[in-house]
Short mmCIF file of C-alpha atoms and ligand atoms in Angstrom, two decimals:
data_model
loop_
_atom_site.label_atom_id
_atom_site.label_comp_id
_atom_site.label_asym_id
_atom_site.label_seq_id
_atom_site.Cartn_x
_atom_site.Cartn_y
_atom_site.Cartn_z
CA MET H 4 62.18 6.12 4.92
CA LYS H 5 59.19 7.31 6.91
CA ASN H 6 56.09 5.17 6.41
CA ALA H 7 53.50 7.23 4.57
CA THR H 8 49.93 6.61 5.65
CA GLY H 9 47.20 5.83 3.13
CA ARG H 10 49.39 3.73 0.85
CA SER H 11 48.29 0.26 1.91
CA PRO H 12 45.90 -1.83 -0.17
CA LEU H 13 42.20 -2.06 0.68
CA ALA H 14 42.47 -5.71 1.70
CA GLU H 15 44.90 -4.69 4.47
CA VAL H 16 43.20 -1.47 5.55
CA ASP H 17 39.61 -2.71 5.51
CA PRO H 18 39.30 -6.46 4.96
CA GLU H 19 35.57 -6.28 5.69
CA ILE H 20 34.81 -3.93 2.79
CA ALA H 21 37.38 -5.69 0.57
CA SER H 22 35.63 -8.97 1.12
CA LEU H 23 32.17 -7.50 0.47
CA ILE H 24 33.44 -6.09 -2.83
CA LYS H 25 34.92 -9.48 -3.72
CA ASN H 26 31.59 -11.13 -2.91
CA GLU H 27 29.70 -8.66 -5.07
CA GLU H 28 32.18 -9.27 -7.88
CA ARG H 29 31.54 -13.01 -7.60
CA ARG H 30 27.76 -12.43 -7.56
CA GLU H 31 28.03 -10.33 -10.73
CA ALA H 32 30.16 -13.01 -12.37
CA GLU H 33 28.01 -16.01 -11.44
CA LYS H 34 24.52 -14.65 -12.04
CA ILE H 35 22.55 -13.73 -15.10
CA ARG H 36 21.86 -10.07 -14.47
CA LEU H 37 18.71 -8.91 -16.19
CA ILE H 38 18.06 -5.57 -14.48
CA ALA H 39 17.42 -3.39 -17.52
CA SER H 40 19.25 -0.36 -16.11
CA GLU H 41 22.44 -2.21 -15.08
CA ASN H 42 25.55 -3.19 -16.99
CA TYR H 43 29.22 -4.11 -16.64
CA ALA H 44 31.52 -1.08 -16.93
CA SER H 45 34.79 -1.97 -18.64
CA ARG H 46 38.06 -2.29 -16.76
CA ALA H 47 39.23 0.97 -18.39
CA VAL H 48 36.11 2.81 -17.21
CA LEU H 49 36.55 1.39 -13.69
CA GLU H 50 40.21 2.44 -13.61
CA ALA H 51 39.42 6.01 -14.68
CA SER H 52 36.53 6.38 -12.26
CA GLY H 53 38.52 4.87 -9.38
CA SER H 54 41.44 7.23 -9.92
CA CYS H 55 43.05 10.16 -8.05
CA LEU H 56 40.72 12.47 -9.95
CA THR H 57 38.39 11.96 -7.01
CA ASN H 58 40.77 14.22 -5.04
CA LYS H 59 40.22 17.39 -7.06
CA TYR H 60 37.66 20.18 -6.68
CA SER H 61 36.72 22.02 -9.90
CA GLU H 62 33.63 24.18 -9.43
CA GLY H 63 32.89 25.91 -12.70
CA TYR H 64 33.56 24.80 -16.26
CA PRO H 65 36.83 24.25 -18.19
CA HIS H 66 39.02 27.39 -18.04
CA LYS H 67 36.45 29.16 -15.81
CA ARG H 68 37.02 27.51 -12.43
CA TYR H 69 36.99 28.70 -8.86
CA TYR H 70 40.11 26.75 -7.82
CA GLU H 71 43.59 26.53 -9.28
CA GLY H 72 45.30 23.31 -10.32
CA GLN H 73 42.97 22.44 -13.21
CA GLN H 74 45.70 21.73 -15.79
CA TYR H 75 44.60 18.12 -16.30
CA ILE H 76 40.98 18.28 -15.13
CA ASP H 77 40.09 20.84 -17.81
CA GLU H 78 41.48 18.51 -20.46
CA VAL H 79 39.56 15.54 -19.04
CA GLU H 80 36.27 17.43 -19.09
CA GLU H 81 36.90 18.82 -22.56
CA LEU H 82 37.69 15.35 -23.88
CA ALA H 83 34.51 13.93 -22.34
CA LYS H 84 32.44 16.71 -23.89
CA SER H 85 34.00 16.59 -27.35
CA ARG H 86 33.74 12.79 -27.52
CA LEU H 87 30.05 12.86 -26.56
CA GLN H 88 29.49 15.68 -29.03
CA ALA H 89 30.99 13.58 -31.84
CA LEU H 90 29.10 10.45 -30.71
CA PHE H 91 25.64 12.00 -30.33
CA GLY H 92 25.97 14.98 -32.69
CA LYS H 93 25.93 12.83 -35.84
CA PRO H 94 22.36 13.81 -36.88
CA LEU H 95 23.48 17.47 -37.06
CA SER H 96 25.27 18.99 -40.08
CA ASP H 97 27.72 20.42 -37.54
CA PRO H 98 28.03 18.16 -34.45
CA LYS H 99 29.73 21.06 -32.65
CA GLN H 100 26.28 22.64 -32.45
CA LEU H 101 25.39 20.07 -29.80
CA HIS H 102 26.11 21.49 -26.36
CA VAL H 103 27.23 18.92 -23.78
CA ASN H 104 27.29 19.13 -19.99
CA VAL H 105 28.88 16.13 -18.23
CA GLN H 106 28.63 17.41 -14.66
CA PRO H 107 25.23 16.12 -13.42
CA TYR H 108 25.86 13.58 -10.67
CA SER H 109 23.37 11.19 -12.25
CA GLY H 110 20.08 11.04 -14.15
CA SER H 111 17.81 12.53 -11.49
CA PRO H 112 20.03 15.60 -10.91
CA ALA H 113 20.28 16.02 -14.70
CA ASN H 114 16.49 16.05 -14.93
CA LEU H 115 16.19 18.46 -12.02
CA ALA H 116 18.57 20.83 -13.82
CA VAL H 117 16.17 20.83 -16.77
CA TYR H 118 13.31 21.93 -14.48
CA LEU H 119 15.47 24.62 -12.93
CA ALA H 120 16.46 25.87 -16.37
CA PHE H 121 12.99 26.09 -17.89
CA VAL H 122 10.17 25.90 -15.34
CA LYS H 123 9.11 27.98 -12.33
CA PRO H 124 7.60 26.34 -9.23
CA GLY H 125 3.88 25.67 -9.71
CA GLU H 126 4.01 25.74 -13.52
CA PRO H 127 2.61 22.78 -15.51
CA VAL H 128 4.83 19.96 -16.78
CA MET H 129 3.99 16.69 -18.51
CA GLY H 130 5.64 13.28 -18.46
CA LEU H 131 4.75 9.61 -18.82
CA GLY H 132 3.23 8.46 -15.51
CA LEU H 133 5.34 6.08 -13.42
CA PRO H 134 2.68 3.31 -13.51
CA ALA H 135 2.81 3.44 -17.32
CA GLY H 136 6.62 3.17 -17.50
CA GLY H 137 7.76 6.75 -16.82
CA HIS H 138 10.41 7.87 -14.32
CA LEU H 139 9.92 9.34 -10.85
CA THR H 140 11.54 12.61 -11.98
CA HIS H 141 9.04 13.10 -14.80
CA GLY H 142 6.57 14.54 -12.28
CA HIS H 143 5.57 11.68 -9.98
CA THR H 144 3.77 12.83 -6.83
CA VAL H 145 6.40 11.46 -4.42
CA SER H 146 9.25 13.22 -6.27
CA ILE H 147 10.24 16.87 -5.85
CA THR H 148 9.23 17.19 -9.51
CA GLY H 149 5.62 16.37 -8.65
CA LYS H 150 5.63 18.46 -5.48
CA PHE H 151 7.18 21.69 -6.79
CA PHE H 152 5.57 21.68 -10.23
CA GLN H 153 2.03 21.07 -11.46
CA SER H 154 2.42 17.60 -12.90
CA ILE H 155 0.07 16.30 -15.59
CA PRO H 156 0.92 12.67 -16.35
CA TYR H 157 0.03 11.07 -19.64
CA SER H 158 -0.29 7.34 -20.09
CA VAL H 159 -0.30 4.44 -22.51
CA ARG H 160 -3.35 3.13 -24.37
CA ARG H 161 -5.38 0.47 -22.58
CA ASP H 162 -5.57 -1.82 -25.59
CA ASP H 163 -1.94 -2.03 -26.80
CA HIS H 164 -0.04 -0.33 -23.93
CA ARG H 165 1.78 2.03 -26.31
CA ILE H 166 2.18 5.74 -25.49
CA ASP H 167 -1.11 7.47 -26.24
CA LEU H 168 -0.06 10.43 -28.36
CA ASP H 169 -3.69 11.54 -28.77
CA GLU H 170 -3.90 11.86 -25.01
CA VAL H 171 -0.55 13.68 -24.90
CA ARG H 172 -1.84 16.24 -27.44
CA LYS H 173 -5.22 16.64 -25.68
CA LEU H 174 -3.63 17.16 -22.24
CA ALA H 175 -0.99 19.50 -23.67
CA LYS H 176 -3.64 21.70 -25.30
CA GLU H 177 -5.67 21.74 -22.11
CA HIS H 178 -2.82 22.47 -19.65
CA ARG H 179 -0.24 24.32 -21.82
CA PRO H 180 2.79 22.73 -20.06
CA LYS H 181 6.10 24.59 -19.97
CA LEU H 182 7.97 21.31 -20.34
CA ILE H 183 7.10 17.94 -21.86
CA TRP H 184 9.19 14.87 -21.06
CA CYS H 185 9.57 12.10 -23.59
CA GLY H 186 11.39 9.28 -21.85
CA THR H 187 10.80 6.04 -20.00
CA THR H 188 12.20 3.47 -17.60
CA ALA H 189 9.95 0.53 -18.32
CA TYR H 190 8.74 0.87 -21.89
CA PRO H 191 9.76 -1.71 -24.48
CA ARG H 192 8.99 0.29 -27.62
CA THR H 193 10.58 2.95 -29.82
CA LEU H 194 9.97 6.55 -28.75
CA ASP H 195 8.48 8.83 -31.41
CA PHE H 196 10.49 12.01 -30.83
CA PRO H 197 9.15 13.87 -33.94
CA ALA H 198 5.54 13.32 -32.76
CA PHE H 199 6.42 14.77 -29.36
CA ARG H 200 8.18 17.68 -31.08
CA SER H 201 5.06 18.60 -33.01
CA ILE H 202 2.92 18.49 -29.85
CA ALA H 203 5.46 20.62 -27.94
CA ASP H 204 5.46 23.12 -30.83
CA GLU H 205 1.66 23.31 -30.83
CA VAL H 206 1.66 24.47 -27.20
CA GLY H 207 5.01 26.28 -27.02
CA ALA H 208 6.59 23.78 -24.61
CA ILE H 209 10.23 22.81 -24.17
CA LEU H 210 10.69 19.20 -25.26
CA ALA H 211 13.02 17.17 -23.05
CA ALA H 212 14.04 13.65 -24.08
CA ASP H 213 15.26 11.42 -21.25
CA ILE H 214 17.26 8.70 -23.00
CA ALA H 215 18.85 7.23 -19.87
CA HIS H 216 17.85 3.67 -20.75
CA ILE H 217 18.51 3.82 -24.47
CA SER H 218 21.52 6.14 -24.86
CA GLY H 219 23.80 3.24 -25.82
CA LEU H 220 21.31 2.21 -28.50
CA VAL H 221 21.02 5.80 -29.72
CA ALA H 222 24.83 6.08 -29.86
CA ALA H 223 24.95 2.91 -31.96
CA GLY H 224 22.14 4.04 -34.28
CA LEU H 225 19.78 1.32 -33.05
CA HIS H 226 17.14 3.70 -31.71
CA PRO H 227 16.19 6.99 -33.42
CA SER H 228 18.06 9.94 -31.97
CA PRO H 229 16.31 12.93 -30.40
CA VAL H 230 19.29 15.14 -31.32
CA GLY H 231 18.10 17.98 -33.54
CA ILE H 232 14.52 17.30 -32.41
CA ALA H 233 14.33 17.74 -28.62
CA ASP H 234 15.44 21.01 -27.05
CA VAL H 235 17.28 19.18 -24.32
CA ILE H 236 18.32 15.57 -23.78
CA THR H 237 19.27 13.98 -20.48
CA SER H 238 20.81 10.61 -19.77
CA THR H 239 22.59 8.57 -17.21
CA THR H 240 25.94 7.28 -18.43
CA HIS H 241 25.96 3.81 -16.89
CA LYS H 242 23.05 1.97 -18.47
CA THR H 243 23.26 0.85 -22.12
CA LEU H 244 26.01 3.47 -22.66
CA ARG H 245 28.15 1.38 -20.26
CA GLY H 246 30.08 4.16 -18.55
CA PRO H 247 30.45 5.00 -14.85
CA ARG H 248 27.53 6.05 -12.62
CA GLY H 249 26.93 9.58 -13.87
CA GLY H 250 24.73 11.91 -15.87
CA MET H 251 24.87 14.19 -18.88
CA ILE H 252 22.79 16.81 -20.63
CA LEU H 253 22.87 17.52 -24.36
CA CYS H 254 21.09 20.56 -25.71
CA LYS H 255 20.66 23.04 -28.50
CA PRO H 256 23.19 25.91 -28.41
CA GLU H 257 20.53 28.46 -27.47
CA HIS H 258 19.93 26.58 -24.20
CA ALA H 259 23.61 26.02 -23.32
CA SER H 260 24.02 28.80 -20.82
CA VAL H 261 20.74 28.26 -18.96
CA ILE H 262 21.51 24.52 -18.68
CA ASP H 263 25.09 25.07 -17.52
CA ARG H 264 23.96 27.58 -14.90
CA ALA H 265 21.23 25.23 -13.70
CA VAL H 266 23.77 22.41 -13.11
CA PHE H 267 26.38 24.71 -11.54
CA PRO H 268 25.83 26.78 -9.48
CA GLY H 269 22.09 26.07 -9.58
CA LEU H 270 22.09 22.55 -8.18
CA GLN H 271 25.57 21.24 -7.63
CA GLY H 272 29.02 22.09 -6.36
CA GLY H 273 32.16 20.50 -7.74
CA PRO H 274 31.80 17.97 -10.54
CA HIS H 275 32.95 14.40 -9.87
CA ASN H 276 36.07 14.49 -12.02
CA HIS H 277 36.77 10.76 -11.65
CA THR H 278 33.32 10.14 -13.12
CA THR H 279 33.94 12.65 -15.92
CA ALA H 280 37.08 10.68 -16.83
CA GLY H 281 35.08 7.43 -16.84
CA ILE H 282 32.48 9.06 -19.11
CA ALA H 283 35.25 10.16 -21.49
CA VAL H 284 36.54 6.57 -21.66
CA ALA H 285 33.04 5.18 -22.23
CA ALA H 286 32.42 7.71 -25.02
CA LYS H 287 35.65 6.55 -26.69
CA GLU H 288 34.71 2.88 -26.28
CA ALA H 289 31.28 3.61 -27.78
CA THR H 290 32.91 4.42 -31.13
CA THR H 291 34.47 0.95 -31.49
CA PRO H 292 33.20 -1.98 -33.59
CA ASP H 293 33.02 -3.95 -30.33
CA PHE H 294 30.48 -1.52 -28.94
CA ALA H 295 28.44 -1.61 -32.16
CA ALA H 296 28.34 -5.41 -31.97
CA TYR H 297 27.39 -5.31 -28.27
CA ALA H 298 24.56 -2.83 -28.96
CA LYS H 299 23.24 -4.99 -31.78
CA ARG H 300 23.35 -8.02 -29.46
CA ILE H 301 21.25 -6.12 -26.91
CA VAL H 302 18.39 -5.69 -29.37
CA ASP H 303 18.76 -9.13 -30.98
CA ASN H 304 18.88 -10.83 -27.57
CA ALA H 305 15.80 -8.94 -26.36
CA LYS H 306 13.88 -10.03 -29.46
CA THR H 307 15.00 -13.66 -29.13
CA LEU H 308 14.12 -13.72 -25.45
CA ALA H 309 10.72 -12.16 -26.24
CA SER H 310 9.82 -14.77 -28.83
CA GLU H 311 11.11 -17.62 -26.65
CA LEU H 312 9.07 -16.41 -23.67
CA LEU H 313 5.94 -15.90 -25.78
CA SER H 314 6.25 -19.45 -27.11
CA ARG H 315 6.37 -20.65 -23.48
CA GLY H 316 3.08 -18.93 -22.56
CA PHE H 317 4.48 -15.75 -21.00
CA SER H 318 2.61 -12.50 -21.59
CA LEU H 319 4.61 -9.43 -22.65
CA VAL H 320 3.38 -5.87 -22.30
CA THR H 321 2.90 -4.52 -25.88
CA GLY H 322 3.47 -8.07 -27.13
CA GLY H 323 7.25 -7.74 -27.55
CA THR H 324 10.11 -5.27 -27.66
CA ASP H 325 12.00 -2.87 -29.93
CA ASN H 326 14.76 -2.07 -27.48
CA HIS H 327 16.71 -3.58 -24.58
CA LEU H 328 13.87 -4.48 -22.25
CA LEU H 329 10.80 -6.62 -21.79
CA LEU H 330 7.98 -6.08 -19.35
CA VAL H 331 6.53 -9.47 -18.46
CA ASP H 332 2.99 -9.74 -17.07
CA MET H 333 3.10 -12.80 -14.81
CA THR H 334 -0.70 -13.01 -14.41
CA PRO H 335 -1.17 -15.92 -16.86
CA LYS H 336 1.52 -17.86 -14.98
CA GLY H 337 -0.37 -17.47 -11.70
CA ILE H 338 2.48 -15.87 -9.76
CA GLY H 339 3.03 -12.23 -8.74
CA GLY H 340 6.02 -10.26 -10.01
CA LYS H 341 7.66 -10.05 -6.58
CA PRO H 342 7.64 -13.73 -5.61
CA TYR H 343 8.72 -14.56 -9.15
CA ALA H 344 11.64 -12.09 -9.03
CA GLN H 345 12.66 -13.51 -5.62
CA ALA H 346 12.54 -17.09 -6.92
CA LEU H 347 14.55 -16.10 -10.02
CA ASP H 348 17.19 -14.50 -7.79
CA ARG H 349 17.66 -17.76 -5.89
CA ALA H 350 17.95 -19.47 -9.28
CA GLY H 351 20.80 -17.09 -10.22
CA ILE H 352 18.74 -14.83 -12.48
CA VAL H 353 18.40 -11.25 -11.23
CA CYS H 354 15.63 -8.88 -12.31
CA ASN H 355 13.22 -6.46 -10.64
CA TYR H 356 9.51 -6.75 -9.99
CA ASN H 357 7.65 -4.04 -11.82
CA ALA H 358 4.13 -2.69 -12.23
CA ILE H 359 2.49 -3.24 -15.59
CA PRO H 360 0.24 -0.55 -17.09
CA PHE H 361 -3.13 -0.36 -15.28
CA ASP H 362 -1.81 -2.91 -12.80
CA PRO H 363 -4.61 -4.18 -10.53
CA ARG H 364 -1.99 -5.09 -7.88
CA LYS H 365 -0.08 -2.77 -5.52
CA PRO H 366 3.31 -1.20 -6.50
CA MET H 367 5.17 -3.24 -3.84
CA ASP H 368 3.51 -6.46 -5.03
CA PRO H 369 2.85 -5.86 -8.72
CA SER H 370 1.95 -8.17 -11.59
CA GLY H 371 5.14 -7.95 -13.60
CA VAL H 372 8.89 -8.20 -13.85
CA ARG H 373 11.16 -6.01 -15.98
CA ILE H 374 14.03 -7.74 -17.70
CA GLY H 375 16.75 -6.26 -19.90
CA THR H 376 19.57 -7.60 -22.02
CA PRO H 377 22.45 -5.08 -21.59
CA CYS H 378 24.43 -7.20 -19.08
CA VAL H 379 24.11 -10.51 -20.89
CA SER H 380 25.03 -8.77 -24.16
CA SER H 381 28.11 -7.19 -22.58
CA ARG H 382 29.21 -10.74 -21.68
CA GLY H 383 28.80 -11.82 -25.29
CA MET H 384 25.82 -14.10 -24.75
CA GLY H 385 23.65 -14.67 -27.82
CA ALA H 386 20.62 -16.51 -29.17
CA ASP H 387 21.51 -19.95 -27.72
CA GLU H 388 21.92 -18.52 -24.23
CA MET H 389 18.64 -16.54 -24.55
CA LYS H 390 16.82 -19.78 -25.43
CA ARG H 391 18.34 -21.48 -22.40
CA LEU H 392 17.47 -18.51 -20.23
CA ALA H 393 13.83 -18.60 -21.37
CA GLY H 394 13.80 -22.28 -20.40
CA PHE H 395 15.13 -21.43 -16.92
CA MET H 396 12.51 -18.70 -16.55
CA GLU H 397 9.76 -21.11 -17.53
CA GLN H 398 10.93 -23.68 -14.98
CA VAL H 399 11.01 -21.06 -12.21
CA ALA H 400 7.49 -19.90 -13.14
CA SER H 401 6.29 -23.51 -12.80
CA SER H 402 8.08 -24.36 -9.55
CA GLN H 403 9.65 -22.32 -6.82
CA ALA H 404 10.78 -25.42 -4.89
CA PRO H 405 14.23 -24.75 -3.36
CA GLU H 406 15.78 -27.83 -4.99
CA VAL H 407 14.57 -26.70 -8.44
CA LEU H 408 15.91 -23.16 -7.93
CA ASP H 409 19.26 -24.40 -6.61
CA ARG H 410 19.67 -26.80 -9.54
CA ILE H 411 19.00 -23.97 -12.00
CA ALA H 412 21.43 -21.69 -10.10
CA ALA H 413 24.16 -24.32 -10.64
CA GLU H 414 23.35 -24.47 -14.37
CA VAL H 415 23.39 -20.66 -14.53
CA ARG H 416 26.83 -20.58 -12.85
CA GLU H 417 28.13 -23.08 -15.37
CA MET H 418 26.69 -21.07 -18.28
CA CYS H 419 28.10 -17.78 -16.95
CA ALA H 420 31.58 -19.28 -16.56
CA GLY H 421 31.80 -19.41 -20.38
CA PHE H 422 31.14 -15.66 -20.69
CA PRO H 423 33.62 -13.62 -18.60
CA ALA H 424 32.11 -10.23 -17.73
CA PRO H 425 33.85 -6.99 -18.71
CA GLY H 426 35.57 -5.21 -15.84
CA LEU H 427 35.57 -8.14 -13.41
CA THR H 428 38.64 -10.03 -12.31
CA VAL H 429 36.84 -13.32 -11.60
N1 DSN N 3 16.71 3.14 -11.40
C1 DSN N 3 16.62 3.30 -12.83
C2 DSN N 3 15.97 2.14 -13.48
O1 DSN N 3 16.12 1.05 -12.97
O2 DSN N 3 15.33 2.29 -14.51
C3 DSN N 3 16.00 4.56 -13.23
O3 DSN N 3 16.48 5.62 -12.47
#
C-alpha cells in the first residue's frame, strides 16, 4: 500500500512542537492557575475542537451556505445554537425567542460585530473604562472601538469602587450614546443589568451586555442573567463557560438579522467549525450536575479566598467578591502587582498583574493582581485548598527569596497532584 502523507503523529512529524505542548500540559497540571479568564476545557471539548471539522469551509449560516458539503456542519452549528438557546434562554417564556450566533472567532470580534450592527463611525458609545475594570473593546482609546467611535467611558465610585450608575446616567443624558456596554474584565461584583436597561431606555440606546467572564455563572444561575433585559449579549466561550476558544452573540429576535449580517459577511469569512463543535459540547456539559457543582465551587472558593486574604492583611478592591474574581491591591503589602505576580509564578501560582481603580502607578507596573477561581474549581479544589493557597500568597508577599519561592512551588506541585485537571493527560 502506498504511504499516505499526513498520517503520522505529531511527535514524529514535529517533535519540537510536540514537546512544547507536553511542557505546557505539565505546567498546567503542576501550577495553581489563577488567571480569572482561563480554565481547563474538558477532554470532550478538546477532542471536538481538535477534529477534522477544521478542514471545512462554511461561509453563511445553516442551510444557506456558499459551499457544498455541509451535511454534518449544518447539524453541528444547529446543535450548538439550540443548546445555547436552551441554556441561556431560561428567563424567557419561550427560549426559542433567544437568537444565537456562534460564529464570532472570539470575544473581541463578537463585540466588534455589535458595533457594526448598531453604530456608525463617529457616533457616541459608552462602556466601563479599562482602568476601572472594563474591556479594551468597550471603547478604549488604543482599540479600534475607541478610534472609530466617540467613546465616553464611565467609571467606578472613588469610595467603594463599585460601578457609578449615577455617573452612567449623567453621561448618557449628556452624550446620548447609540450603544451602552455593561460588562467587565476585572470587576468582582454583580452587574445590575436592569439599572443599565433603564438608563439605556431613557436615552434610546442599545444595551449590550458583555458576559465573557461570567457566562458560566449565568448559565448555572449564579449571576443574574441579562437575557430578556439587554438587547444583545456577547461572550467568549472559554472562560467560566469552559468551552473552546471562541465567541457567541445572543440577542432579541428583532436584532437577529442585523447581528448575523454583521458577523458574516460584515466581519468574518468562514466560521471555525471545529470551535463550533467544541461550543456545542461545552453547552451540553453545562447542563450537567457536575457543571452546576463546579460553578458553585467557583463562587464559594472566591469568597473563601477573599476572607482568608483579608484576614492576612491583604486589601481587596470593593472589599470582597460576588463572582469568580478578586482584585487585590498590593499597596499595604509594600510590593507592586508586577513583581508580586512574577514571584507568585516562580512559586507555582499563576495570575496577572492588574491596575486597580484610580491606580497611582503605571499600567505596566500597577498596584494590583487579578486572581480568579475557575481553574482551581474545575480541578475540584475547595475551602481547604483555598486556605492553603492564601497562606502561600501571604508567604510570597512577605518574601520573594528564591529558596522560599521554590519551596512553595514544591508544595504547590504536591497539592496539585491530588486534583487532576480536566482535559489533561498528566
Ligand atoms: N483577556 C481577557 C481577560 O483576561 O480578561 C479579556 O479579553
